[in-house]
């Protein structure tokens, strides 16, 4: 079978993807450490600041993460066809049908793969959920980082309640990201094996493949 | 116990030295320069002492107790010197109808001029019947007194945010003053109990500048609640350098290391405890080896517990009450279940491929 190549993902989307992915790895690693600083020492005067350093790395990654989220927000509204949110949310009859077809395909119920130029709507729905989780993570994170700032304090108190509540939520949502990363990796590899569209390489070079109908 | 409790009952007023010392401490807590001290003293000794009505609702009287027990200088007595405490159920001599009469007289005579101090939460459920004084509900009393006051000072976490009565499941529907009083300025001095200096500072600020101090979004004066405990803690160096107490009584605990891992809520709690300390003896919880429990924050009984763990547990519903386990263990379990599901899915896929590819040499996609 012959395949046609097309540009699915813009440079900005690919940049978003990898800065997001890398920052999440760093944030989860340092987040675990912040939650439970396991390097305990009795040594004094060592002039090493493991906990302060871990926080510092967490905050740097947090800013990368936030920048990535803002880039994605822009693309959700003004990106190319595949990148806009109405392309991959189950909000039109066609998209809703795609949701069920995709689930059936993933569960080996049907061999039919409802091919789409961008995300299928099952993936798309989860990407939006993840996007919202990321927003909560940014809000709770900045609320904890700048608790004395009037803006963060006002929004934080209004949306998340007292700081400790934000911290608790921040920790629980970390587990969402771990689960998401795990499932995401599995499905991506699975899809790459079962459906020949060059899914994994597309997030590196931007190009996907579709069967050449002509 | 205060040293003034012995020997000089005859002299209820504090001496001038103690008086100035108290005003200086309040000035320091307020972040004012020492040149302001004479102004504070002048305001505090002016002829018209502001009348104060002190209302007790759902509470343990711990706030009043800690205020009266404060020593070096005798802040309790100092406050009683500065204000004219016309109605206070714990320390007033009058009782019964006489006391009720005093309250009525004060609020009508000083309409719009007196300060109303509230101690304790206010139950609102079932018509507020869970707290009644002289046959009237706390809701009614507050609704009558607060609108006539120049300002309301909510002392303690209960009056500020509802406190322990408002902890889940909040059977009496307890709330703080700010949830009921809308048109009178309110200042919250939360804490369980709050530091008497924070209360004194607020009163002196009001007397000197004729307005309440600036507050954060929770109505707490910034001079006392403007910074996190964690950012002023003397154990912070141990935190940054990774020296932690793992268990109460261990070597690290004896060395005075950071209490983060045994549940210190200093990160996330706003108060001046590390700077001002308590009871005139320079003590505060973390200083004596116990983590902060976050008592100045709203909902602290719900969000800061368990006190000896970093984060609250997760309640898994079902089986009547449900089980509470640590957030980490819940996360691990969900991840484990997911991994198992993924494993099964992958195995089915491999099985299917083996079957399919015996019939044909194509991958499924190419049959589309
Ligand atoms: C996927 C993204 C993120 C993950 C998985 C993550 C994870 C975590 C975890 C697990 C903690 C420890 C919670 C605890 O036990 O106290 C933490 C703490 C923290 N995070 Fe994040 N985080 C993320 C994003 C962010 C962002 C965007 C910010 C923004 C500035 C941020 C700021 C903070 C701060 C300030 C703390 C310290 C809390 C404290 O004072 O104890 N985080 N993070
Ligand atoms: S003892 Fe508590 S407040 Fe002090 S540094 Fe450690 S965590 Fe922070």
mmCIF file of N, CA and C in Angstrom, chain A residues 131-184:
data_model
loop_
_atom_site.group_PDB
_atom_site.id
_atom_site.type_symbol
_atom_site.label_atom_id
_atom_site.label_comp_id
_atom_site.label_asym_id
_atom_site.label_seq_id
_atom_site.Cartn_x
_atom_site.Cartn_y
_atom_site.Cartn_z
ATOM 1 N N UNK A 131 -4.916 19.011 30.212
ATOM 2 C CA UNK A 131 -4.679 20.454 30.137
ATOM 3 C C UNK A 131 -5.290 21.156 31.352
ATOM 4 N N UNK A 132 -6.506 20.746 31.714
ATOM 5 C CA UNK A 132 -7.164 21.358 32.869
ATOM 6 C C UNK A 132 -6.403 21.003 34.157
ATOM 7 N N UNK A 133 -5.987 19.751 34.259
ATOM 8 C CA UNK A 133 -5.195 19.336 35.423
ATOM 9 C C UNK A 133 -3.923 20.183 35.511
ATOM 10 N N UNK A 134 -3.316 20.428 34.353
ATOM 11 C CA UNK A 134 -2.093 21.231 34.334
ATOM 12 C C UNK A 134 -2.381 22.648 34.823
ATOM 13 N N UNK A 135 -3.541 23.182 34.426
ATOM 14 C CA UNK A 135 -3.901 24.530 34.886
ATOM 15 C C UNK A 135 -4.054 24.542 36.410
ATOM 16 N N UNK A 136 -4.714 23.513 36.950
ATOM 17 C CA UNK A 136 -4.886 23.439 38.408
ATOM 18 C C UNK A 136 -3.513 23.341 39.076
ATOM 19 N N UNK A 137 -2.635 22.538 38.456
ATOM 20 C CA UNK A 137 -1.293 22.363 39.002
ATOM 21 C C UNK A 137 -0.526 23.699 39.007
ATOM 22 N N UNK A 138 -0.678 24.457 37.930
ATOM 23 C CA UNK A 138 -0.008 25.760 37.854
ATOM 24 C C UNK A 138 -0.585 26.704 38.909
ATOM 25 N N UNK A 139 -1.909 26.721 39.000
ATOM 26 C CA UNK A 139 -2.538 27.616 39.964
ATOM 27 C C UNK A 139 -2.132 27.249 41.392
ATOM 28 N N UNK A 140 -2.245 25.966 41.727
ATOM 29 C CA UNK A 140 -1.900 25.577 43.098
ATOM 30 C C UNK A 140 -0.411 25.770 43.347
ATOM 31 N N UNK A 141 0.407 25.510 42.329
ATOM 32 C CA UNK A 141 1.852 25.682 42.483
ATOM 33 C C UNK A 141 2.228 27.125 42.742
ATOM 34 N N UNK A 142 1.691 28.028 41.921
ATOM 35 C CA UNK A 142 2.045 29.444 42.118
ATOM 36 C C UNK A 142 1.447 29.984 43.411
ATOM 37 N N UNK A 143 0.313 29.450 43.774
ATOM 38 C CA UNK A 143 -0.316 29.835 45.039
ATOM 39 C C UNK A 143 0.619 29.455 46.204
ATOM 40 N N UNK A 144 1.259 28.283 46.113
ATOM 41 C CA UNK A 144 2.184 27.878 47.180
ATOM 42 C C UNK A 144 3.506 28.617 47.077
ATOM 43 N N UNK A 145 3.860 28.991 45.839
ATOM 44 C CA UNK A 145 5.153 29.658 45.653
ATOM 45 C C UNK A 145 5.088 31.123 46.097
ATOM 46 N N UNK A 146 3.975 31.784 45.780
ATOM 47 C CA UNK A 146 3.838 33.197 46.147
ATOM 48 C C UNK A 146 2.604 33.398 47.024
ATOM 49 N N UNK A 147 2.587 32.781 48.207
ATOM 50 C CA UNK A 147 1.355 32.834 48.996
ATOM 51 C C UNK A 147 1.044 34.233 49.522
ATOM 52 N N UNK A 148 2.049 35.109 49.518
ATOM 53 C CA UNK A 148 1.790 36.444 50.064
ATOM 54 C C UNK A 148 1.313 37.408 48.994
ATOM 55 N N UNK A 149 1.414 36.997 47.741
ATOM 56 C CA UNK A 149 0.993 37.858 46.654
ATOM 57 C C UNK A 149 -0.530 37.934 46.593
ATOM 58 N N UNK A 150 -1.042 39.158 46.515
ATOM 59 C CA UNK A 150 -2.496 39.352 46.594
ATOM 60 C C UNK A 150 -3.226 38.597 45.486
ATOM 61 N N UNK A 151 -2.669 38.629 44.274
ATOM 62 C CA UNK A 151 -3.353 37.996 43.145
ATOM 63 C C UNK A 151 -3.470 36.492 43.359
ATOM 64 N N UNK A 152 -2.339 35.850 43.651
ATOM 65 C CA UNK A 152 -2.376 34.395 43.848
ATOM 66 C C UNK A 152 -3.210 34.037 45.065
ATOM 67 N N UNK A 153 -3.099 34.871 46.110
ATOM 68 C CA UNK A 153 -3.851 34.584 47.330
ATOM 69 C C UNK A 153 -5.360 34.641 47.058
ATOM 70 N N UNK A 154 -5.778 35.663 46.323
ATOM 71 C CA UNK A 154 -7.206 35.813 46.046
ATOM 72 C C UNK A 154 -7.719 34.631 45.230
ATOM 73 N N UNK A 155 -7.024 34.342 44.126
ATOM 74 C CA UNK A 155 -7.474 33.249 43.270
ATOM 75 C C UNK A 155 -7.338 31.907 43.978
ATOM 76 N N UNK A 156 -6.232 31.735 44.665
ATOM 77 C CA UNK A 156 -6.000 30.468 45.351
ATOM 78 C C UNK A 156 -7.077 30.203 46.390
ATOM 79 N N UNK A 157 -7.368 31.202 47.201
ATOM 80 C CA UNK A 157 -8.376 31.010 48.244
ATOM 81 C C UNK A 157 -9.735 30.749 47.631
ATOM 82 N N UNK A 158 -10.010 31.459 46.565
ATOM 83 C CA UNK A 158 -11.330 31.332 45.954
ATOM 84 C C UNK A 158 -11.507 29.954 45.311
ATOM 85 N N UNK A 159 -10.494 29.510 44.579
ATOM 86 C CA UNK A 159 -10.651 28.271 43.824
ATOM 87 C C UNK A 159 -10.195 27.027 44.588
ATOM 88 N N UNK A 160 -9.194 27.170 45.450
ATOM 89 C CA UNK A 160 -8.608 25.973 46.065
ATOM 90 C C UNK A 160 -8.752 25.940 47.580
ATOM 91 N N UNK A 161 -9.090 27.035 48.199
ATOM 92 C CA UNK A 161 -9.186 27.038 49.656
ATOM 93 C C UNK A 161 -7.831 27.303 50.296
ATOM 94 N N UNK A 162 -7.686 26.937 51.569
ATOM 95 C CA UNK A 162 -6.438 27.207 52.274
ATOM 96 C C UNK A 162 -5.236 26.525 51.609
ATOM 97 N N UNK A 163 -4.044 27.025 51.880
ATOM 98 C CA UNK A 163 -2.818 26.529 51.246
ATOM 99 C C UNK A 163 -2.648 25.021 51.363
ATOM 100 N N UNK A 164 -2.946 24.499 52.540
ATOM 101 C CA UNK A 164 -2.731 23.072 52.750
ATOM 102 C C UNK A 164 -3.623 22.251 51.820
ATOM 103 N N UNK A 165 -4.781 22.799 51.525
ATOM 104 C CA UNK A 165 -5.680 22.120 50.616
ATOM 105 C C UNK A 165 -5.087 22.120 49.214
ATOM 106 N N UNK A 166 -4.499 23.252 48.833
ATOM 107 C CA UNK A 166 -3.843 23.354 47.527
ATOM 108 C C UNK A 166 -2.706 22.342 47.445
ATOM 109 N N UNK A 167 -1.972 22.197 48.533
ATOM 110 C CA UNK A 167 -0.832 21.285 48.560
ATOM 111 C C UNK A 167 -1.290 19.834 48.366
ATOM 112 N N UNK A 168 -2.374 19.511 49.040
ATOM 113 C CA UNK A 168 -2.944 18.168 48.958
ATOM 114 C C UNK A 168 -3.379 17.870 47.520
ATOM 115 N N UNK A 169 -4.085 18.820 46.939
ATOM 116 C CA UNK A 169 -4.545 18.672 45.557
ATOM 117 C C UNK A 169 -3.360 18.549 44.610
ATOM 118 N N UNK A 170 -2.359 19.388 44.836
ATOM 119 C CA UNK A 170 -1.140 19.400 44.013
ATOM 120 C C UNK A 170 -0.501 18.007 44.031
ATOM 121 N N UNK A 171 -0.490 17.413 45.192
ATOM 122 C CA UNK A 171 0.105 16.082 45.314
ATOM 123 C C UNK A 171 -0.739 15.027 44.605
ATOM 124 N N UNK A 172 -2.058 15.071 44.808
ATOM 125 C CA UNK A 172 -2.930 14.083 44.157
ATOM 126 C C UNK A 172 -2.831 14.201 42.642
ATOM 127 N N UNK A 173 -2.780 15.442 42.148
ATOM 128 C CA UNK A 173 -2.736 15.626 40.693
ATOM 129 C C UNK A 173 -1.405 15.133 40.137
ATOM 130 N N UNK A 174 -0.365 15.143 40.959
ATOM 131 C CA UNK A 174 0.884 14.541 40.493
ATOM 132 C C UNK A 174 0.622 13.092 40.074
ATOM 133 N N UNK A 175 -0.179 12.386 40.851
ATOM 134 C CA UNK A 175 -0.481 10.988 40.495
ATOM 135 C C UNK A 175 -1.259 10.903 39.204
ATOM 136 N N UNK A 176 -2.104 11.889 38.924
ATOM 137 C CA UNK A 176 -2.784 11.899 37.633
ATOM 138 C C UNK A 176 -1.736 11.954 36.522
ATOM 139 N N UNK A 177 -0.728 12.803 36.680
ATOM 140 C CA UNK A 177 0.280 12.944 35.626
ATOM 141 C C UNK A 177 1.095 11.659 35.451
ATOM 142 N N UNK A 178 1.380 10.991 36.557
ATOM 143 C CA UNK A 178 2.123 9.731 36.456
ATOM 144 C C UNK A 178 1.294 8.708 35.679
ATOM 145 N N UNK A 179 0.007 8.612 36.053
ATOM 146 C CA UNK A 179 -0.876 7.666 35.364
ATOM 147 C C UNK A 179 -1.003 8.025 33.895
ATOM 148 N N UNK A 180 -1.199 9.332 33.649
ATOM 149 C CA UNK A 180 -1.363 9.776 32.276
ATOM 150 C C UNK A 180 -0.132 9.407 31.448
ATOM 151 N N UNK A 181 1.055 9.697 31.984
ATOM 152 C CA UNK A 181 2.288 9.442 31.236
ATOM 153 C C UNK A 181 2.403 7.953 30.916
ATOM 154 N N UNK A 182 2.092 7.137 31.894
ATOM 155 C CA UNK A 182 2.191 5.685 31.730
ATOM 156 C C UNK A 182 1.239 5.191 30.630
ATOM 157 N N UNK A 183 -0.034 5.575 30.740
ATOM 158 C CA UNK A 183 -1.033 5.119 29.775
ATOM 159 C C UNK A 183 -0.746 5.708 28.392
ATOM 160 N N UNK A 184 -0.373 6.972 28.382
ATOM 161 C CA UNK A 184 -0.069 7.660 27.121
ATOM 162 C C UNK A 184 1.039 6.913 26.378
#
